[in-house]
Amino acid sequence: MADPDLTDALRAATGGSVEAAVGPRPSDFTLRLGRPSDLPAAAAVLTGPHAMALATVVATDETTTPDGDLKVRYVFEPTSAGASDLFVTLLVSVDPKHPELPSLTRAVPAANWHEREMRDLFGIVPVGHPDPRPLVVHDGWPQGVFPLRKAFDGSRRLPVEPAEEFPHLVAEGEGVFEIPVGPIHAGIIEPGHFRFTSVGETVLHLDARLFYTHRGLEKRMEGLLPLDAFYVAERICGVCSVAHGLGYCEALEQIAGVLAPPRARLIRTIALELERLYNHVGDVGNVCAGAAFHYGTATGARLKERLQQMNERLAGNRFLRGLVVPGGVRLDLPDDLLEALAATLRDTLAGLDGLMGRIEANPSVFDRLDETGVLSHQAAVDLAVAGVAARASGVDRDARRDHPHGAFAGPEAPELRVVTAADGDANARVSVRAMEARESIRLIAELVRRLEPGPLAVALAEPLPGEGIGISAIESPRGEAVHWLRTDAKGRVERYHLRSPSYHNWPAVALAAETAIVPDFPLVNKSFELCYSCTDR
Amino acid sequence: MLRIVINALRTGVVTTRYPAEPSVPPDRFRGAPVLRPGSHLPPAAVCPTGALSERLDAGRRHVALDLARCVFCGRCAEDPWQDAVAIGRDFELAARSRDDLRIEVVADEPVVPAAAPARDPDAEAARASSEIHRVLGRSLHLRHLDAGSCNACDWELSALLNPVYDVRRLGIDFVASPRHADGVVVTGPVTRNLETAVRRTVEAVPEPRVVIAVGACAASGGIVGEGYASAGGVDRVLPVDVYIPGCPPRPEAIIFGILVAIGRLDARRPPREG
């Protein structure tokens, strides 16, 4: 049931023009605003007295439906530790002839990229948005073409039109330098452009330009059968393959009205923790690369390799692709593999403890991490930062507890110890990551103990129910990822949207970098360890 | 410092001997699917990337598998097609041409696999390979170029430098600048937003240079395909010397492909009649 206090407060703030309904899930509610102009007042009620944060923003083109409009859903979630599993959606109908709505960005900084994205992909203008620059489409994209509108044929390449150089946001003055870096970097990493403005070594401002790896995957999935589209969702990001595959599956299973069997839920969560573990262990090692501590880098890489070889034994793929499928899991975990897994985890724990001991005992590494790249608690809250980065700045949020999924959603959910730290610096992020890796090892052992014989999947009968909406939030290695899926009348994918944790965290990297010097940027960046591919999609 | 030395000694040598010794992937590993001729082969629509295609020739159904497009999900070998398609464990799949990655069989008809297209066996590719071999010798320095990958292939390239694969032992290294490189390894389908950067980076590599497409997206567009934001594969933008299938290819599959590129190993050949 919709919270009566909240709906009353929203009615009061908007002059009564609010229709409240339960959904997408039975525990959620959706408030349909009478006018787009009511949006700022309604959002202020949620983010102010109710202390909610923006979880995702989903625009849809419904011009071909009886509604004949564009819709934007601003989805909010509670931010207090242990709050109930809840999403509150503010639904705004936008007139396609005048596609405008008031921007929330000045009041809700986390809305910044979401609103720029809807302007690029849907042509919906957030009036009053402080940044007029395109985000997702880059130089030479034709004016007035919006790729996520239904009328746009996404299967064709468009000509590149002549364009001015992108207007980077830089500071100017005597002794102020601009340092352009990327999109092609010196190492084996994903592409992004970083424009530093510096005075000497001190970073004054960092303007990060991403979306180089924008592949149009959300458009790619539209019109597909949901069981086919799964393979795209699983491949949005390499190191989040399990998390994104699972998020898509849970959203789809909501629409289909099925629940994966208990054994499948346990195996899914084991996979999710294995994904977290190999990432976290490798990421601790990679931070050492930023501090020129090569023993640490090699040790992290060796431990990660052992885990990925284990992944290949379990799932047939080093990124655990092919384990999770809609309805359950594709492969069982027999006892011989579980024994091998237990041995791998024992060695990983010993290796990780040894590595952390060497990092903490090594002043040349520790001094580089300590007080470097500080993200304040307030900034983390304002930007709705997720995952390790949020918890290292004292934000006690973890989707495994706050939006239970996989085995955490069961009747006897395993206990989860959420790790937080207060300092918000690179050192805090490394420590939180190491503690979470240990917690994942403990959890996997606990989950394995709970495995009982049983079916691995339930069948999802196609066609799936039409015009259903599913929403799920998964704690990926990088933090909470929010999936939103809707089927059309024929049960095909009408719209899918992923808000990855990195999407909210990238602006925080730029902020944290401004407390550092240029040579520490790789360290700051690696301590956040974000994906470009699931930000850009 | 002493503890670091002691720990390093205690860990010992973890480096693989591949390719001097063969690598055997684990039982569940999904390598190249094997289509059984004359069986009840799955319809093309089963494949999420369009790697399977079918055509009728003289009333017979021919089913073809394009390994460049395959994402090795295993769906074509699931119930009820498990007797028609077997998931093999072959991972050394790198080839010099897209044609070599295409396998066609005749369904509903016993025996013979259809002949691979008759053509000059890689004369031009062999020439390029011998020229590369002559100029660059047996060592190769590569620049990685992310052309819009999901990062899985990128992480596998990173893994080549870890203590287990340590490709520097084979004379292969990754360098920071295209000016220092003998070639590029490209991951991703070439997004619109990276097309210019990809062209410029490759042009900055001195000739002769090799271009290696790593993974399904780079080799064919893979799961991304062609679209408003994606070119649908590196060879839509640049000539490619070697294609390495996989989603992602395991590190040893990439080593195999790089060694094929410099002519130290022979590329995969499609199975032929007789």
Coordinates of N, CA and C in Angstrom, one line a residue, chain A residues 137 165 206 221 294 326 340 371 381 398 501:
Chain A
V137 N 25.5 11.3 -27.1 CA 25.9 11.4 -28.5 C 27.1 12.4 -28.6
E165 N 34.7 21.5 -32.0 CA 35.4 20.8 -31.0 C 34.5 20.8 -29.7
L206 N 38.4 18.8 -13.0 CA 38.5 17.6 -13.9 C 37.1 17.5 -14.7
M221 N 18.0 -4.0 -27.7 CA 17.2 -5.0 -27.1 C 15.7 -4.8 -27.4
H294 N 54.8 -3.1 -7.4 CA 54.6 -4.1 -8.4 C 54.4 -5.5 -7.8
P326 N 17.3 -16.7 -17.4 CA 15.9 -16.4 -17.0 C 15.2 -17.7 -16.4
A340 N 36.6 -28.1 -4.9 CA 37.6 -27.3 -5.5 C 37.5 -25.8 -5.2
E371 N 44.5 9.9 2.7 CA 44.0 11.2 2.4 C 44.1 11.6 1.0
V381 N 26.2 11.5 -0.8 CA 24.8 11.5 -0.7 C 24.1 12.2 -1.8
D398 N 23.5 -1.0 0.8 CA 24.0 -2.2 0.1 C 22.7 -2.9 -0.4
P501 N 26.0 1.3 -11.3 CA 26.6 2.0 -10.2 C 27.6 3.0 -10.7

